[in-house]
XYZ file of C-alpha atoms in Angstrom:
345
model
C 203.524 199.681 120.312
C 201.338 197.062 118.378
C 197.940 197.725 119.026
C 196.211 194.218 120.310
C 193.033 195.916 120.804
C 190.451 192.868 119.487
C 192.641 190.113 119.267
C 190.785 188.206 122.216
C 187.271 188.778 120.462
C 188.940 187.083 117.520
C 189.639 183.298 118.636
C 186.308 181.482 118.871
C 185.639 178.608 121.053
C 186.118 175.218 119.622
C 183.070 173.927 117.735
C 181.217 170.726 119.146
C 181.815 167.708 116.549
C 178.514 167.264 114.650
C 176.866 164.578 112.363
C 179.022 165.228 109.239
C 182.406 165.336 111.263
C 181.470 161.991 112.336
C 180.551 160.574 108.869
C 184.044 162.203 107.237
C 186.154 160.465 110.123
C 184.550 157.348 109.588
C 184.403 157.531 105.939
C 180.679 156.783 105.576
C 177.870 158.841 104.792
C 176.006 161.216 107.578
C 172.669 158.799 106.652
C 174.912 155.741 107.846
C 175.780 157.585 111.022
C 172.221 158.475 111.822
C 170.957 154.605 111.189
C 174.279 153.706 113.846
C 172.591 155.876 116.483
C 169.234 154.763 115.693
C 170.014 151.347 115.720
C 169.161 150.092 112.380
C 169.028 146.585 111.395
C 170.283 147.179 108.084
C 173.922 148.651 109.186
C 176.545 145.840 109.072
C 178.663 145.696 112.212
C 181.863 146.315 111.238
C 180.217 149.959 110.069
C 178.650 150.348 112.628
C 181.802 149.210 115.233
C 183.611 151.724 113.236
C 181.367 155.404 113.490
C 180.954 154.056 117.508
C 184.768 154.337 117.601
C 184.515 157.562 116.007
C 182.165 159.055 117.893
C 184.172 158.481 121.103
C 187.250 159.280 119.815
C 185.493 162.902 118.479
C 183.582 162.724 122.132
C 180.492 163.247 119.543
C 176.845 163.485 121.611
C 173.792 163.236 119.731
C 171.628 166.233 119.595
C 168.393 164.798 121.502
C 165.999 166.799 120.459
C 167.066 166.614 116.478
C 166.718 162.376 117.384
C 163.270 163.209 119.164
C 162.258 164.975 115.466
C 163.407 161.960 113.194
C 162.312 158.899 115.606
C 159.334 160.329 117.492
C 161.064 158.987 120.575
C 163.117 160.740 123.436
C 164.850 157.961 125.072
C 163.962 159.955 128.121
C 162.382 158.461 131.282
C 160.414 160.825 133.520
C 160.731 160.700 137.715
C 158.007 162.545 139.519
C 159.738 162.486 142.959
C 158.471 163.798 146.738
C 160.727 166.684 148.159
C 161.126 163.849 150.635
C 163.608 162.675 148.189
C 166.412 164.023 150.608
C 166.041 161.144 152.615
C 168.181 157.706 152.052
C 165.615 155.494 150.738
C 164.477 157.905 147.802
C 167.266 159.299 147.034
C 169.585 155.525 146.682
C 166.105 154.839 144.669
C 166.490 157.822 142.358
C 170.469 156.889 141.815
C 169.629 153.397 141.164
C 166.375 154.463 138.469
C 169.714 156.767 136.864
C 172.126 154.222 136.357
C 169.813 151.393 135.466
C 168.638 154.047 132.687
C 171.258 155.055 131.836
C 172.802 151.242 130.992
C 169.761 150.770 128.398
C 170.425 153.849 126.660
C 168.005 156.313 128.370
C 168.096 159.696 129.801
C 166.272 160.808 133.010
C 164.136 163.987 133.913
C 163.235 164.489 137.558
C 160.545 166.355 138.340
C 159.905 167.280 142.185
C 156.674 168.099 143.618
C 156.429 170.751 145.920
C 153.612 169.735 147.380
C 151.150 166.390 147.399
C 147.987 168.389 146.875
C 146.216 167.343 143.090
C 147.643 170.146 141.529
C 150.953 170.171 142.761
C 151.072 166.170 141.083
C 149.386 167.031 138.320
C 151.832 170.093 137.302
C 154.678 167.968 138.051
C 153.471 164.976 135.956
C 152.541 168.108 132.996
C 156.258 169.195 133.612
C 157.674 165.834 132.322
C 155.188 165.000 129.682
C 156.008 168.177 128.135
C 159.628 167.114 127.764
C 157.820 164.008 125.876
C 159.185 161.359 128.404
C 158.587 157.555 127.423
C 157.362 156.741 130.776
C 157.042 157.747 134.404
C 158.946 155.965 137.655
C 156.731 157.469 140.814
C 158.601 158.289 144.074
C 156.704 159.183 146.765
C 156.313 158.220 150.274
C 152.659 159.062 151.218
C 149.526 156.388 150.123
C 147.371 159.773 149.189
C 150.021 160.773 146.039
C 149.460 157.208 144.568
C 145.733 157.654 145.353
C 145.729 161.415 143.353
C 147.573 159.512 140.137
C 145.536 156.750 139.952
C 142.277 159.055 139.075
C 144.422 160.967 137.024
C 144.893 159.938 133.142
C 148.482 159.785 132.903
C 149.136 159.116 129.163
C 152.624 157.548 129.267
C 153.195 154.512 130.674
C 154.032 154.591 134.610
C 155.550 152.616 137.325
C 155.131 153.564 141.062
C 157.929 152.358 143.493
C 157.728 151.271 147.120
C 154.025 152.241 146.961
C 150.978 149.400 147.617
C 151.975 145.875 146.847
C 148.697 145.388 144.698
C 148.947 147.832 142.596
C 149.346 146.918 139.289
C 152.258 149.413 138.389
C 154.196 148.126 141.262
C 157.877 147.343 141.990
C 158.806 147.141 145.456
C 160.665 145.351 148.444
C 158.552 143.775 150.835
C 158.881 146.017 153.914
C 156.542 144.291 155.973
C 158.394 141.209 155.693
C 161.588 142.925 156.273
C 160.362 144.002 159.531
C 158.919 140.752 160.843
C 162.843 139.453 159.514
C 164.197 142.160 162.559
C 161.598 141.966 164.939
C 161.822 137.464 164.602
C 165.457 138.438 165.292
C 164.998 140.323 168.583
C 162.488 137.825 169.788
C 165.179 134.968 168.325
C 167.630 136.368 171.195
C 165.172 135.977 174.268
C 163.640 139.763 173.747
C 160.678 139.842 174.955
C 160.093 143.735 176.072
C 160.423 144.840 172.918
C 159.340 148.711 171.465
C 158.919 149.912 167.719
C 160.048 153.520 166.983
C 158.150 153.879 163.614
C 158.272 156.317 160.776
C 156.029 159.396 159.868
C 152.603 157.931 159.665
C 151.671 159.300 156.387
C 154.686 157.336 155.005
C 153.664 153.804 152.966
C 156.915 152.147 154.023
C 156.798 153.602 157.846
C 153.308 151.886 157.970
C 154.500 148.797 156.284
C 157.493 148.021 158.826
C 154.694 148.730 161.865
C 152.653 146.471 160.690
C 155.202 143.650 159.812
C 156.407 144.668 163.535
C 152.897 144.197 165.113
C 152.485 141.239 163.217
C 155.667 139.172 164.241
C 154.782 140.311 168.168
C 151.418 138.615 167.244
C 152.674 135.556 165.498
C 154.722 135.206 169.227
C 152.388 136.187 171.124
C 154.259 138.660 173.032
C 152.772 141.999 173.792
C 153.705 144.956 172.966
C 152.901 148.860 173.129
C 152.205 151.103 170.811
C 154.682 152.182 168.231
C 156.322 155.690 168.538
C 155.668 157.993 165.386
C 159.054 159.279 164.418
C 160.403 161.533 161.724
C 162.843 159.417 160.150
C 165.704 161.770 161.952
C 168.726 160.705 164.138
C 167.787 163.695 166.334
C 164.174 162.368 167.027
C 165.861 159.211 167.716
C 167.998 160.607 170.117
C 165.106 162.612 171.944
C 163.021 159.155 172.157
C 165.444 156.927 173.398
C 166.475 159.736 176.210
C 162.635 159.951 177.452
C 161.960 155.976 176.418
C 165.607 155.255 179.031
C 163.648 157.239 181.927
C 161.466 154.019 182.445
C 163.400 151.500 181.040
C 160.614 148.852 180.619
C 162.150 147.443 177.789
C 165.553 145.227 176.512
C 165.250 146.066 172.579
C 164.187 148.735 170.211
C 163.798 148.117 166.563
C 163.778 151.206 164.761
C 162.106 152.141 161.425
C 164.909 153.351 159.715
C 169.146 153.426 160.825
C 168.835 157.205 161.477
C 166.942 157.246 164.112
C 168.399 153.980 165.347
C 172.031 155.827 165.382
C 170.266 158.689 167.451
C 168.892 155.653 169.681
C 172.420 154.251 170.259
C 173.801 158.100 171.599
C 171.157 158.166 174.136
C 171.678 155.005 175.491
C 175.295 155.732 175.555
C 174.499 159.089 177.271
C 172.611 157.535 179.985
C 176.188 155.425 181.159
C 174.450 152.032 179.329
C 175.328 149.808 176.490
C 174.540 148.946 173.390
C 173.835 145.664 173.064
C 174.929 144.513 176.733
C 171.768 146.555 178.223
C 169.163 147.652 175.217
C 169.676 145.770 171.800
C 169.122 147.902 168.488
C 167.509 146.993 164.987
C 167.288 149.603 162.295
C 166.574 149.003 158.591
C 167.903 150.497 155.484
C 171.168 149.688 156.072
C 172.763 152.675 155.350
C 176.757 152.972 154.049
C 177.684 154.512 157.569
C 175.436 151.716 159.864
C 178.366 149.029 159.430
C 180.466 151.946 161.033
C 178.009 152.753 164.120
C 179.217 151.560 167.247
C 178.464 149.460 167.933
C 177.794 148.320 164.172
C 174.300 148.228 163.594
C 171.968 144.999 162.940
C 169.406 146.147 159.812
C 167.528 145.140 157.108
C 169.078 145.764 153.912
C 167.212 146.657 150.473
C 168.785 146.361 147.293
C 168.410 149.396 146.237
C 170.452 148.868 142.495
C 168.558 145.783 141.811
C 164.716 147.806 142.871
C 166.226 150.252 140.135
C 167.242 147.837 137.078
C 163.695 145.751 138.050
C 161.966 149.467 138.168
C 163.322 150.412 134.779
C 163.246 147.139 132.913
C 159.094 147.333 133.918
C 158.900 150.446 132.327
C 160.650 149.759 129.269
C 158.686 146.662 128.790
C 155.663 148.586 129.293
C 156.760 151.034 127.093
C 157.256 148.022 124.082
C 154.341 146.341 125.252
C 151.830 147.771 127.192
C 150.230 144.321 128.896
C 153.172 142.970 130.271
C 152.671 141.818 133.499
C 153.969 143.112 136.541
C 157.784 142.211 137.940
C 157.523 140.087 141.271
C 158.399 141.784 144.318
C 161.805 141.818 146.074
C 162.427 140.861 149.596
C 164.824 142.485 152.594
C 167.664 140.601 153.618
C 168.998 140.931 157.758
C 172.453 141.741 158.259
C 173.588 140.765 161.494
C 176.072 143.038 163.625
C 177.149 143.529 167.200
C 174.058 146.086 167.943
C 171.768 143.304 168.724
C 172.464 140.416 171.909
C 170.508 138.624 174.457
C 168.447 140.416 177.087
C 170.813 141.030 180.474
C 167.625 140.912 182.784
């Protein structure tokens, strides 16, 4: 019998293309390759349309740290994120940051914080400046992490999202105007007994819709009750709505966010009543599932991709040019469905 003993130890995995593979293929030297991925103005196009076809035909990938050596740059953007990033709004904000980074040519590094305390930011912010990021995109939802950075010296350029709208580092979507947009709606339809179920009052954008809520109710001079602190969950939602149904002093809810609205829409449904015929519904987010609800759900929508591209293309110019001045702010748009009619008494 042959012995085989070995053989398997002998075949080594297939070596990743490098630098030099890609100059040979292409017929140019490994300098001309690294002036193509450093975008050099002296490389003609044709040479440089040529090692790009190269490189994705040998699926080449730049080392990034070797590119961090020669240029001094990482092409990396930092996110220091809340661990409340499991929620819809941050996380659609963190995909959108990716992608719009990813289109001008930079990676991302999230960094979470596991708590909001000063040290818990400040080791999360010394997390991604060690990996040399370019800049920082903040994602938090409570005012007192925005507060902590501010007295911190950050010393990369930063840009806070959905946080104060006069802060200077700012790109948001107005939230209080979204919310006047749904409660004006409600009112629109002859609602007049009308309750908020709010967010998590620690939360910038749960006190932002409450106040654009309060405000519209104002503005019409209809009164109103005090909002109901939720949690942002379809459960809570459920739990109000079934204790909110026992009194029933009210034809409309607009709800902070389309989880808890969904959880709002069970217990009416639980109690024998309908949605819109008996208690209308407003959420906001607008959520890929709330045009599936039933009914489907009247919201406020926020452009989540575009809040990205805008939230990147402020750090970047930042980045280039440190006292450019800050992108305006976006605003919510309604989207009409069949949760939301006129009052039936």
């Amino acid at each position: 019998m042959t012995e085989l003993s070995g053989a398997a130890d002998s075949v080594s995995p297939p070596r990743a293309p490098n630098i030099r593979d890609v100059a040979k293929a292409a017929g140019v030297s490994h300098q001309t390759v690294s002036r193509v991925l450093n975008d050099h103005p002296s490389i003609r196009e044709a040479t440089k349309e040529r090692v790009l076809q190269v490189m994705e035909q040998l699926q080449y990938r730049p080392n990034r740290a070797a590119r961090t050596l020669v240029t001094s740059k990482s092409r990396t953007i930092g996110i220091l994120a809340a661990t409340s990033a499991s929620h819809y709004g941050p996380a659609s904000s963190i995909g959108a940051i990716q992608d719009a980074a990813r289109e001008a040519g930079y990676y991302v590094s999230t960094a979470n914080m596991h708590n909001t305390e000063t040290s818990g930011i400040q080791d999360a912010l010394n997390h991604l400046v060690s990996q040399s990021v370019e800049g920082i995109v903040v994602i938090a939802p409570q005012k007192r992490v925005f507060d902590v950075i501010s007295e911190l010296q950050v010393s990369v350029p930063y840009v806070t999202m959905q946080s104060s709208s006069d802060s200077p580092h700012t790109v948001s979507v107005d939230q209080r105007g979204g919310a006047r947009l749904a409660t004006r709606h409600l009112i629109e339809r002859g609602h007049r007994m009308i309750y908020h179920l709010a967010g998590p009052q620690d939360w910038i954008e749960a006190e932002e819709r409450m106040a654009g809520f309060l405000e519209e109710m104002s503005a019409q001079d209809i009164p109103t009750t005090a909002p109901i602190l939720g949690d942002w969950s379809a459960d809570f939602g459920y739990r109000a709505g079934r204790e909110l149904l026992r009194f029933r002093d009210f034809t409309a809810i607009f709800s902070s966010n389309d989880q808890m609205a969904l959880g709002l829409i069970h217990a009416i449904r639980d109690e024998g009543l309908d949605c819109p015929r008996d208690v209308s519904i407003v959420g906001f987010d607008d959520i890929p599932e709330a045009a599936h609800f039933w009914p489907p759900l009247t919201t406020v929508r926020q452009d989540f991709t575009e809040l990205g591209r805008r939230c990147v293309a402020q750090l970047l110019g930042n980045i280039s040019e440190p006292e450019v001045v800050n992108i305006e702010g976006m605003t919510a748009e309604l989207v009409v469905r069949g949760s939301t009619a006129g009052p039936s008494f």
